[in-house]
XYZ file of C-alpha atoms in Angstrom:
703
model
C 18.562 32.980 16.334
C 20.254 29.390 15.937
C 18.297 28.431 12.694
C 19.504 31.867 11.204
C 23.042 31.220 11.956
C 22.588 27.719 10.130
C 21.483 29.525 7.302
C 24.014 32.189 7.028
C 26.882 29.425 7.337
C 25.376 27.584 4.516
C 24.931 30.630 2.545
C 28.618 31.580 2.985
C 29.837 28.253 1.744
C 27.379 28.484 -1.355
C 29.452 31.707 -2.433
C 32.515 29.529 -2.384
C 30.965 27.029 -4.605
C 27.696 27.545 -5.946
C 27.513 24.147 -7.704
C 28.165 22.114 -4.763
C 26.268 21.762 -1.593
C 26.121 19.534 1.325
C 23.193 18.614 3.753
C 23.237 16.552 6.892
C 20.295 14.974 8.782
C 19.431 16.078 12.077
C 21.095 13.336 13.783
C 24.148 13.393 11.513
C 23.935 9.991 10.270
C 23.028 10.895 6.615
C 25.152 13.305 4.361
C 23.817 14.350 0.976
C 25.912 15.977 -1.421
C 24.532 18.108 -4.391
C 26.677 19.360 -7.373
C 26.719 20.044 -11.030
C 29.155 18.027 -13.384
C 31.130 20.196 -15.909
C 28.095 20.345 -18.658
C 25.803 21.548 -16.087
C 24.187 18.294 -15.215
C 22.502 18.036 -11.566
C 23.776 15.049 -9.361
C 23.421 14.191 -5.924
C 24.884 11.266 -3.673
C 23.811 9.995 -0.269
C 25.975 8.366 2.478
C 24.911 6.868 5.800
C 27.192 6.574 8.648
C 29.814 7.381 6.122
C 28.637 4.411 4.076
C 27.633 5.135 0.241
C 24.041 4.548 -0.118
C 23.655 6.447 -3.304
C 26.886 6.941 -5.472
C 26.946 10.007 -7.882
C 23.513 10.086 -9.446
C 22.241 12.255 -12.427
C 18.886 14.297 -11.882
C 16.649 15.742 -14.763
C 13.984 15.399 -17.423
C 13.735 14.776 -21.272
C 10.962 16.278 -22.657
C 8.940 15.565 -25.748
C 9.440 17.676 -29.169
C 12.460 19.362 -27.200
C 16.114 19.134 -28.016
C 17.862 20.565 -25.474
C 15.378 19.094 -22.425
C 15.965 19.538 -18.876
C 19.270 17.593 -18.531
C 22.253 19.758 -18.603
C 23.678 23.417 -19.090
C 22.314 24.295 -15.729
C 24.059 26.819 -13.266
C 23.227 27.326 -9.704
C 21.121 30.564 -9.481
C 20.135 30.153 -5.724
C 20.139 27.884 -2.638
C 17.932 28.170 0.573
C 18.356 25.891 3.622
C 16.082 25.247 6.319
C 15.236 23.141 9.361
C 11.572 22.113 10.182
C 10.592 19.979 13.321
C 6.943 19.448 14.350
C 5.004 16.540 15.925
C 1.589 15.656 14.043
C -1.390 13.413 15.164
C -2.695 11.172 12.460
C -6.337 10.427 12.237
C -5.641 6.650 12.423
C -2.310 4.894 12.425
C 0.578 3.002 14.073
C 1.354 5.437 16.363
C -0.704 8.525 18.054
C 1.957 11.019 17.152
C 4.423 11.427 14.426
C 7.606 13.251 14.417
C 8.384 15.361 11.292
C 12.284 16.317 11.624
C 14.259 17.398 8.612
C 16.900 19.634 7.204
C 16.037 21.159 3.695
C 18.170 22.320 0.995
C 16.398 23.876 -2.461
C 18.787 24.400 -5.166
C 17.254 26.703 -8.052
C 19.027 25.877 -11.250
C 18.921 28.089 -14.352
C 19.479 26.715 -18.117
C 21.074 29.945 -19.503
C 20.489 28.430 -23.072
C 16.569 28.422 -22.830
C 16.177 30.547 -19.651
C 14.407 28.180 -17.941
C 14.273 27.521 -14.220
C 13.935 24.164 -12.281
C 14.273 23.812 -8.258
C 15.198 20.592 -6.885
C 14.222 20.493 -3.302
C 16.031 17.888 -0.807
C 14.864 16.954 2.741
C 17.053 14.979 4.799
C 15.521 12.995 7.841
C 16.947 10.911 10.446
C 15.585 7.802 8.393
C 16.448 8.977 4.859
C 16.234 11.394 2.172
C 13.289 12.993 -0.106
C 13.683 14.970 -2.981
C 11.461 16.282 -5.801
C 11.492 18.661 -8.879
C 9.790 22.045 -8.870
C 9.018 24.202 -11.769
C 8.044 27.833 -10.708
C 5.882 29.860 -12.796
C 7.755 31.393 -15.642
C 7.829 32.724 -19.292
C 9.807 29.770 -21.050
C 8.587 26.731 -19.502
C 4.630 26.625 -19.053
C 2.963 23.657 -20.723
C 5.326 20.436 -21.432
C 5.453 16.615 -21.914
C 7.576 14.556 -20.229
C 9.417 11.895 -22.429
C 10.974 10.561 -19.577
C 11.999 11.549 -15.909
C 15.976 10.889 -15.854
C 16.345 10.654 -12.027
C 18.949 8.092 -11.118
C 19.754 5.819 -7.980
C 23.231 4.498 -8.457
C 23.707 1.661 -6.087
C 27.142 0.934 -4.392
C 27.163 -2.378 -5.104
C 25.339 -5.804 -6.322
C 23.230 -5.818 -3.412
C 20.330 -8.478 -2.477
C 16.738 -7.154 -3.683
C 13.318 -8.138 -3.014
C 11.445 -7.072 -6.054
C 8.498 -7.746 -8.531
C 8.624 -6.918 -11.994
C 7.970 -3.479 -13.429
C 4.405 -3.515 -14.928
C 2.139 -0.786 -15.962
C -1.027 -2.454 -14.925
C -0.418 -4.700 -11.908
C 1.475 -5.135 -8.813
C 0.015 -8.436 -7.898
C 3.180 -10.593 -8.128
C 5.085 -12.678 -5.739
C 8.325 -11.255 -4.565
C 11.697 -12.632 -5.972
C 14.641 -12.231 -3.907
C 17.953 -12.043 -5.664
C 21.040 -9.992 -6.549
C 20.664 -7.329 -8.840
C 22.610 -8.832 -11.216
C 20.181 -11.605 -11.393
C 17.128 -9.748 -12.076
C 17.365 -10.176 -15.819
C 17.731 -14.019 -15.572
C 14.835 -14.467 -13.055
C 12.599 -11.810 -14.896
C 10.463 -14.258 -17.001
C 10.009 -16.587 -14.154
C 8.750 -13.831 -11.697
C 6.109 -12.639 -14.418
C 3.295 -14.610 -13.563
C -0.499 -14.515 -15.195
C -2.836 -11.586 -14.286
C -6.006 -10.261 -15.623
C -4.268 -6.975 -16.823
C -0.164 -6.594 -17.422
C 2.287 -4.878 -18.970
C 5.633 -5.475 -18.184
C 8.043 -2.972 -19.786
C 11.923 -4.526 -19.414
C 13.914 -7.416 -18.373
C 15.336 -5.239 -15.579
C 12.726 -3.086 -14.720
C 11.180 -3.257 -11.185
C 8.455 -1.741 -8.754
C 8.659 0.401 -5.956
C 8.550 0.226 -3.043
C 12.077 -1.762 -3.549
C 13.714 -3.312 -0.673
C 17.650 -4.233 -0.889
C 20.213 -5.454 1.766
C 23.893 -4.536 1.083
C 26.784 -7.226 1.927
C 27.745 -5.287 4.835
C 24.329 -4.983 6.575
C 22.524 -1.991 5.385
C 18.808 -1.927 4.561
C 17.869 0.532 1.419
C 14.258 1.398 0.589
C 13.237 3.327 -2.643
C 10.094 4.656 -3.493
C 8.069 7.544 -3.881
C 5.665 10.031 -1.994
C 2.601 12.211 -2.532
C 1.974 10.949 -6.019
C -0.227 13.607 -7.289
C -1.219 14.588 -10.806
C 1.865 12.260 -12.120
C 2.684 9.135 -13.447
C 3.612 6.279 -11.008
C 7.441 5.659 -10.834
C 8.948 2.278 -11.530
C 12.966 1.656 -11.449
C 14.761 0.449 -14.891
C 18.243 -1.184 -13.708
C 21.467 -0.845 -15.867
C 22.787 -4.132 -14.425
C 26.154 -3.554 -15.824
C 26.499 -0.154 -13.704
C 23.755 -0.993 -11.042
C 22.305 2.178 -11.662
C 18.461 2.433 -11.404
C 16.840 4.974 -13.299
C 13.157 6.089 -12.889
C 10.869 4.909 -15.509
C 7.328 6.511 -15.445
C 4.235 4.790 -16.442
C 3.134 6.034 -20.219
C -0.384 6.861 -21.303
C -2.067 5.657 -24.415
C 0.344 7.975 -26.455
C 3.294 6.884 -24.929
C 3.794 10.234 -23.003
C 4.913 9.972 -19.344
C 3.281 13.081 -18.210
C 1.591 16.416 -19.028
C 2.859 19.211 -16.778
C 1.873 22.909 -16.421
C 3.941 25.394 -14.418
C 4.037 26.135 -11.604
C 4.043 22.211 -10.705
C 5.834 19.921 -8.028
C 6.434 16.403 -8.966
C 6.115 13.611 -6.428
C 9.135 12.930 -3.692
C 11.472 10.295 -4.577
C 12.405 8.687 -1.357
C 15.718 6.481 -0.097
C 15.170 5.038 3.500
C 18.269 3.535 4.858
C 19.414 2.043 8.226
C 21.670 -0.559 9.399
C 18.675 -1.930 11.381
C 15.803 -3.478 9.419
C 13.457 -2.430 12.215
C 14.154 1.138 11.308
C 12.761 0.630 7.617
C 9.217 -0.464 9.115
C 9.208 2.152 11.594
C 9.922 5.006 9.244
C 7.034 7.624 8.660
C 9.091 9.745 6.317
C 6.645 8.851 3.371
C 3.931 10.193 5.253
C 5.763 13.226 6.202
C 6.592 14.259 2.763
C 2.625 14.368 2.264
C 0.699 17.570 3.163
C -1.604 17.568 6.106
C -5.152 16.799 6.127
C -7.296 18.739 3.728
C -10.254 16.893 5.435
C -11.281 19.300 8.046
C -13.756 17.364 10.233
C -12.494 14.008 10.278
C -14.734 12.611 12.957
C -16.667 10.197 10.648
C -13.373 8.304 9.701
C -12.968 5.272 11.691
C -11.034 2.295 11.547
C -13.070 -0.812 10.605
C -12.802 -4.376 11.500
C -15.204 -6.318 9.004
C -16.420 -9.957 7.720
C -17.878 -10.266 4.227
C -19.467 -12.327 1.503
C -16.167 -12.428 -0.424
C -13.871 -15.470 0.205
C -16.737 -18.043 -0.568
C -16.795 -16.618 -3.987
C -13.022 -16.231 -4.224
C -12.629 -19.739 -3.763
C -15.460 -20.756 -6.141
C -17.909 -22.048 -3.458
C -20.470 -19.282 -4.659
C -20.479 -16.789 -7.407
C -20.977 -13.090 -7.917
C -23.436 -13.499 -10.939
C -27.153 -14.352 -10.247
C -28.022 -16.359 -13.318
C -26.802 -18.534 -16.219
C -29.616 -17.791 -18.396
C -27.914 -14.763 -20.283
C -24.813 -15.156 -22.651
C -24.694 -11.253 -22.483
C -26.522 -8.689 -20.437
C -27.366 -4.933 -21.020
C -28.063 -2.455 -18.267
C -31.720 -1.198 -18.337
C -32.745 -3.865 -20.990
C -31.923 -7.221 -19.506
C -35.149 -8.592 -17.519
C -33.704 -10.403 -14.438
C -37.371 -11.194 -13.244
C -37.672 -13.887 -15.890
C -33.890 -15.490 -15.259
C -33.517 -18.723 -13.249
C -31.320 -18.119 -10.282
C -28.310 -20.094 -10.686
C -28.436 -21.542 -7.295
C -24.692 -20.318 -6.362
C -25.041 -16.503 -5.878
C -23.692 -15.463 -2.904
C -25.159 -12.006 -2.301
C -28.739 -13.043 -1.235
C -30.701 -11.411 1.354
C -30.859 -14.325 3.400
C -26.973 -15.372 3.147
C -26.036 -11.580 4.081
C -28.276 -11.779 6.939
C -26.160 -14.653 8.133
C -22.831 -12.304 7.814
C -24.739 -9.501 9.869
C -25.575 -11.947 12.601
C -22.262 -13.188 12.905
C -20.558 -9.693 12.590
C -23.286 -8.536 15.554
C -22.543 -11.678 17.608
C -18.913 -11.391 17.448
C -18.220 -7.439 17.658
C -17.439 -6.802 14.149
C -18.165 -3.029 12.637
C -19.160 -4.013 9.038
C -20.123 -6.744 6.503
C -18.727 -6.355 2.902
C -20.894 -7.987 0.042
C -19.765 -8.435 -3.223
C -21.873 -9.342 -6.419
C -24.860 -7.574 -5.060
C -25.683 -5.411 -8.151
C -26.723 -6.276 -11.535
C -24.237 -6.805 -14.523
C -21.708 -9.584 -13.314
C -22.739 -12.227 -15.819
C -20.554 -10.355 -18.734
C -18.539 -7.842 -16.572
C -14.917 -8.634 -17.358
C -12.959 -9.004 -20.523
C -15.390 -7.501 -23.086
C -13.802 -4.019 -23.363
C -17.367 -3.090 -22.126
C -17.905 0.599 -21.078
C -21.573 0.694 -19.408
C -20.897 -2.490 -17.386
C -22.411 -1.270 -13.813
C -24.519 1.117 -12.634
C -23.720 0.688 -8.967
C -27.378 1.402 -7.651
C -29.351 -1.600 -9.127
C -29.628 -4.961 -6.912
C -30.153 -8.275 -8.291
C -33.885 -9.764 -7.637
C -32.601 -11.564 -4.443
C -30.682 -8.637 -2.861
C -33.459 -6.453 -0.999
C -31.114 -3.094 -0.119
C -33.813 -1.508 2.076
C -34.256 -4.888 4.333
C -30.518 -5.326 4.330
C -30.150 -1.705 5.677
C -32.866 -2.097 8.277
C -31.714 -5.421 9.429
C -27.950 -4.363 9.763
C -28.829 -1.253 11.764
C -30.949 -3.094 14.064
C -27.828 -5.273 15.030
C -25.692 -2.369 15.060
C -23.650 -3.145 11.961
C -22.569 -1.190 9.310
C -22.705 -2.041 5.538
C -19.573 -1.807 3.340
C -20.391 -1.384 -0.586
C -18.618 -2.652 -3.498
C -17.838 -0.928 -6.492
C -16.347 -2.987 -9.353
C -15.609 -0.843 -12.088
C -14.001 -3.540 -14.602
C -11.540 -0.620 -15.084
C -14.425 1.291 -17.066
C -13.136 4.673 -15.550
C -15.448 6.949 -17.529
C -18.500 4.691 -16.673
C -17.602 4.978 -12.986
C -16.924 8.982 -13.139
C -20.481 9.207 -14.693
C -22.164 6.968 -11.883
C -20.205 8.123 -8.968
C -22.434 10.876 -7.458
C -25.285 8.810 -7.679
C -23.436 5.897 -6.354
C -22.206 7.719 -3.382
C -25.462 9.298 -2.500
C -27.066 5.696 -2.694
C -24.272 4.669 0.052
C -25.489 7.532 2.118
C -29.124 6.881 1.789
C -28.523 2.957 2.756
C -26.173 3.112 5.546
C -22.857 2.478 3.542
C -19.983 4.161 5.307
C -17.163 2.468 3.315
C -16.496 1.427 -0.214
C -14.383 -1.203 -1.718
C -13.816 -0.192 -5.073
C -12.143 -2.460 -8.120
C -10.231 -1.986 -11.415
C -9.848 -5.548 -12.835
C -8.881 -5.817 -16.411
C -7.659 -3.599 -18.846
C -8.320 0.174 -18.255
C -11.070 2.158 -20.510
C -10.396 4.242 -22.125
C -8.382 1.642 -24.420
C -4.536 2.239 -24.184
C -4.351 3.879 -20.777
C -2.529 1.935 -17.871
C -3.519 1.594 -14.211
C -0.545 3.576 -13.363
C -0.205 6.538 -15.652
C -1.047 10.077 -14.917
C -4.690 10.176 -16.416
C -5.632 7.183 -14.050
C -3.833 8.419 -10.990
C -5.838 11.411 -11.449
C -9.028 9.320 -11.507
C -8.297 7.675 -8.344
C -7.787 11.073 -6.643
C -10.828 12.192 -7.893
C -12.592 9.161 -6.427
C -11.147 9.665 -3.280
C -12.064 13.382 -3.105
C -15.538 12.908 -4.239
C -16.207 10.161 -1.606
C -14.670 12.680 0.995
C -17.559 15.076 -0.004
C -20.004 12.283 0.943
C -18.081 11.295 3.952
C -17.279 7.815 2.410
C -14.067 5.945 3.490
C -12.139 4.119 0.716
C -10.483 0.982 0.175
C -9.387 0.626 -3.595
C -8.293 -2.587 -5.053
C -6.073 -2.691 -8.113
C -5.281 0.983 -7.787
C -1.947 2.513 -7.890
C 0.197 1.673 -4.887
C 0.052 4.303 -1.913
C 2.601 6.649 -1.350
C 1.418 8.155 1.834
C -1.383 10.238 0.267
C -3.661 8.950 3.285
C -2.226 11.618 5.387
C -3.950 14.392 3.286
C -6.935 12.334 2.591
C -7.404 9.972 5.710
C -10.482 8.672 3.984
C -8.245 6.633 2.211
C -8.238 3.885 4.953
C -6.841 0.767 2.556
C -5.668 -0.161 -0.888
C -4.957 -3.767 -2.178
C -2.384 -2.735 -4.731
C -0.314 -5.822 -4.118
C -0.774 -9.679 -4.154
C -3.258 -10.160 -1.650
C -5.022 -13.270 0.373
C -7.049 -14.076 -2.737
C -4.186 -15.623 -4.428
C -3.872 -18.184 -1.855
C -6.915 -19.638 -3.462
C -5.502 -19.142 -7.008
C -2.705 -21.623 -6.491
C -1.022 -20.094 -3.557
C 1.556 -17.537 -2.712
C 4.894 -17.713 -1.215
C 4.833 -18.778 2.404
C 7.378 -15.868 3.165
C 5.437 -13.173 1.238
C 3.990 -11.413 4.117
C 7.437 -10.976 5.698
C 8.379 -9.040 2.501
C 5.088 -6.853 2.226
C 5.841 -4.633 5.414
C 9.338 -3.679 4.031
C 7.829 -2.897 0.458
C 4.115 -2.460 -0.173
C 3.199 -0.984 3.361
C 5.848 1.556 3.273
C 3.271 3.816 1.319
C 0.244 2.856 3.394
C -2.155 0.306 4.756
C -2.850 -3.048 2.632
C -6.392 -4.664 2.755
C -4.599 -7.894 2.800
C -7.734 -9.771 4.073
C -6.127 -12.475 6.387
C -7.770 -14.798 8.798
C -8.195 -17.933 6.723
C -8.514 -21.063 9.195
C -9.184 -23.782 6.200
C -5.958 -23.890 4.090
C -7.248 -26.645 1.941
C -9.276 -24.942 -0.682
C -10.804 -28.204 -2.255
C -13.061 -28.301 1.118
C -14.541 -25.094 0.097
C -14.763 -25.959 -3.540
C -13.969 -29.435 -4.882
C -12.612 -28.178 -8.002
C -10.278 -25.869 -6.511
C -7.125 -27.565 -5.551
C -5.193 -24.492 -3.985
C -3.461 -24.721 -0.773
C -2.870 -21.409 1.449
C 0.488 -21.601 2.633
C 0.490 -20.538 6.148
C -0.341 -21.745 9.503
C -3.575 -20.559 11.458
C -1.024 -18.848 14.249
C 0.525 -17.038 11.062
C -3.032 -15.930 9.565
C -3.609 -14.611 13.567
C -0.254 -12.575 13.218
C -1.123 -10.681 10.216
C -3.323 -8.513 12.288
C -0.587 -7.199 13.991
C 2.326 -7.230 11.468
C 0.362 -6.238 8.426
C -0.802 -2.686 9.726
C -4.121 -1.394 8.655
C -6.860 0.727 9.962
C -9.002 -1.768 7.902
C -9.240 -5.702 8.680
C -10.876 -8.376 7.391
C -11.897 -11.616 9.143
C -11.629 -13.016 5.439
C -12.852 -16.567 6.173
C -16.405 -17.937 6.216
C -18.255 -18.219 9.512
C -18.308 -21.794 9.568
C -14.719 -22.039 9.585
C -14.116 -19.834 12.485
C -16.745 -21.708 14.426
C -14.608 -24.842 14.075
C -11.796 -22.885 15.921
C -13.422 -20.555 18.270
C -10.478 -20.322 20.564
C -8.198 -18.908 17.871
C -10.860 -16.863 16.424
C -10.884 -15.124 19.906
C -7.752 -13.298 18.856
C -9.091 -11.614 15.862
C -12.376 -10.613 17.805
C -10.047 -8.982 20.499
C -7.124 -7.424 18.142
C -7.497 -3.419 17.768
C -7.414 -1.916 14.704
C -6.131 1.393 15.458
C -2.967 2.425 17.883
C -0.942 4.629 20.132
C 2.232 3.029 19.653
C 4.394 0.382 17.918
C 7.239 -1.440 18.826
C 9.143 -3.444 16.030
C 10.935 -6.055 18.082
C 12.578 -8.361 15.286
C 12.646 -7.805 11.701
C 14.523 -9.437 8.616
C 12.933 -8.981 4.914
C 11.879 -12.247 3.798
C 12.716 -14.007 6.916
C 10.682 -12.676 9.750
C 8.895 -9.941 11.278
C 7.688 -9.247 14.835
C 5.587 -6.273 16.108
C 4.147 -5.201 19.324
C 1.259 -2.626 19.112
C -0.631 -0.576 21.738
C -4.183 -0.226 21.408
C -5.789 3.099 20.961
C -6.993 4.581 24.446
C -6.115 1.443 26.281
C -3.178 -0.047 27.919
C -3.411 -3.269 26.163
C -0.753 -4.687 23.818
C -0.980 -7.002 20.753
C 2.071 -9.012 19.580
C 2.370 -10.752 16.163
C 5.050 -12.635 14.705
C 5.003 -13.738 10.840
C 7.670 -15.986 10.031
C 9.356 -17.104 6.806
C 10.309 -20.324 5.000
C 12.512 -21.561 8.111
C 11.683 -22.779 11.486
C 12.651 -20.136 13.892
C 12.592 -19.225 17.817
C 11.930 -15.657 18.719
C 13.219 -14.250 22.193
C 11.541 -11.145 23.039
C 11.619 -8.688 25.698
C 8.343 -7.272 27.052
C 10.094 -4.307 28.387
C 7.759 -1.988 26.532
C 5.088 -2.793 29.332
C 4.340 -0.280 32.286
C 6.601 -0.629 35.318
C 4.956 -2.053 38.138
C 2.055 -3.284 36.224
C 0.861 -6.886 35.708
C -0.712 -8.079 32.409
C -2.489 -11.382 31.297
C -0.751 -12.825 28.140
C -2.800 -15.231 25.824
C -0.062 -16.683 23.632
C -1.339 -18.354 20.157
C 1.580 -20.272 18.855
C 2.405 -22.892 16.309
C 2.142 -26.463 17.855
C 5.492 -28.357 17.636
C 4.402 -30.302 14.460
C 3.028 -27.471 12.712
C 4.084 -26.683 9.145
C 2.380 -24.555 6.598
C 1.800 -27.314 4.060
C 1.681 -30.533 6.028
C -0.081 -29.520 9.181
C -0.956 -25.747 9.242
C -4.086 -26.089 11.668
C -2.119 -27.151 14.277
C -1.687 -24.453 17.226
C -1.713 -24.206 20.924
C -2.763 -21.357 23.296
C -1.146 -20.728 26.707
C -1.870 -18.045 29.267
C 0.551 -16.483 31.793
C 1.058 -13.513 33.966
C 3.566 -11.017 32.265
C 5.611 -7.559 33.528
C 7.649 -5.631 31.765
C 10.614 -7.799 33.076
C 9.244 -10.788 31.070
C 11.185 -12.524 28.249
C 9.207 -15.171 26.108
C 11.001 -17.555 23.972
C 8.570 -18.752 21.174
C 9.129 -21.295 18.369
C 7.184 -20.617 14.899
C 6.991 -23.025 12.078
C 8.047 -22.529 8.572
C 5.081 -20.326 7.199
C 4.050 -19.702 10.760
C 4.224 -17.413 13.679
C 2.529 -16.684 16.688
C 0.157 -13.905 18.110
C -0.161 -12.587 21.901
C -2.690 -10.692 23.712
C -1.644 -8.667 26.572
C -4.534 -7.674 28.631
C -3.710 -5.214 31.940
C -4.814 -6.838 35.042
């Protein structure tokens, strides 16, 4: 009855002013106002505890070859309100249960001059706002092409932002911290080289965009449920401080081909006066549909090692031979080729990794460069580049399958597509069946280089649909997917939980390509990880890359303690111990944390957080009473004071604390750490120092 009364009250308000509506969050902290301007342009604004988050901002679409478009001339035809409150259980995650509680307002608009209808649906949660456009079935709007989505986010000030350049083809940039007004002047420096890139504006940035206001509000802009639509960037008018949505175009320059009925992705605004709330928010997942995979028993978190870092550093190679200037699949005879001697994916080498995985309790082994074609795979606009089933002469698929099975270790497949998307779709069924037949339960796919067909981009509607097709096809074969260079995640893993990881940001590999900023991992949880987990590939113990490859003078900008912390602060159900076994064998006491740390959790507590400066997280391992704590520190030495009040009352635990040594520093002394043990309870308070680019990790095991 309470719900009915609330709905009646809102509808009575609507009678008095059909063009103005107010919506409040369940706890009352957020207030969203919808209204129409005099010319019938839809607008909204958002406040948090009475402070402006989004000033009056316009909504609508510019359509291709349509003089009227869906921008103005609207009147309110109908409003509907409702309240929703549920708790659901994710297949994997940071917590065992997620609360999904919001108040909703759906405003149906009619454009009188065209008799076209559009509904804008707002959902206001205790952590922020989500809204989307809906196009119902109608006579005068069936097939239409988007020239541009005209969603605005009018900021209330010149906020500090943590941003990467807007780009149709890559997200693999270091973050820049600056005022919004400074983006234009810093853009050229922020755009660093990549295998495929296409920046579009001097003030264009990508989501998830993290900001902080002068009076201490934290604001995050992103999107949720990106399905059959182009990824959204944000283009800033740096005079008015208004962001406008900027969709990724296709080869024709069009932003989207729609057919009603259709719902766009949600546009999301998460905000709080406590940075920890941004990390704890599950709004992005809540705006996605429940799992469409009925039997999820085969979807399991994975901790893995692999033949990867040795190739990233240049110690070994993906290709088998140096004999051929070019190869053609099915024609090139590898049996007459001279092995280069640097190939990483040999049967003997992979067996060493399998042994290491088995001895140390890892679930799986990734092998890159196992399949023919790597001699001229990149930069040739080559369509038939890989077939995903034919191994090099020195990689025995059957022998590896049998050996891994005997050791209780799964194999992880690698499918680099070289962005030849059509070729991958041609071979997908055969490739996934090959995985089933040979014991591969998960696949790391890659999309390096410019997309084929030529002119398409990594984040437009057509390629977004490809990523979704690959994910759903993989589910048919009970395969888990970890897609690299794909579109950034938007919570779709709730609907398809076989998406256990993505790269879609600047990962650890860049530490071997010249290095990343030491505070990079204190920004990613506030940006990239808002939409889903990242295969960041942490755990590097040798920071001087020249010791792996004398010709590579890169330096990994982190301490060993920092690398341990990432297994907790950079949440993912897919975690790699990315370094080579020899380096772990040099530091077995530190490696113990990587062996012990969980990859699936019942609960998570965000103890400290400030974007760009530090993140401290405690997580409770799934099905146990054991906790793990991680702190990733930024550029300045810092002292953490944390309470262990999340532990059970009356119980004792053993804490193994991995910290930076006093003289540790990411650049000058990164391998300096110390390990201590002590008994702790829920009354214990810990004071721990973190070095620049450092951190700490703690295992807390119930006695």
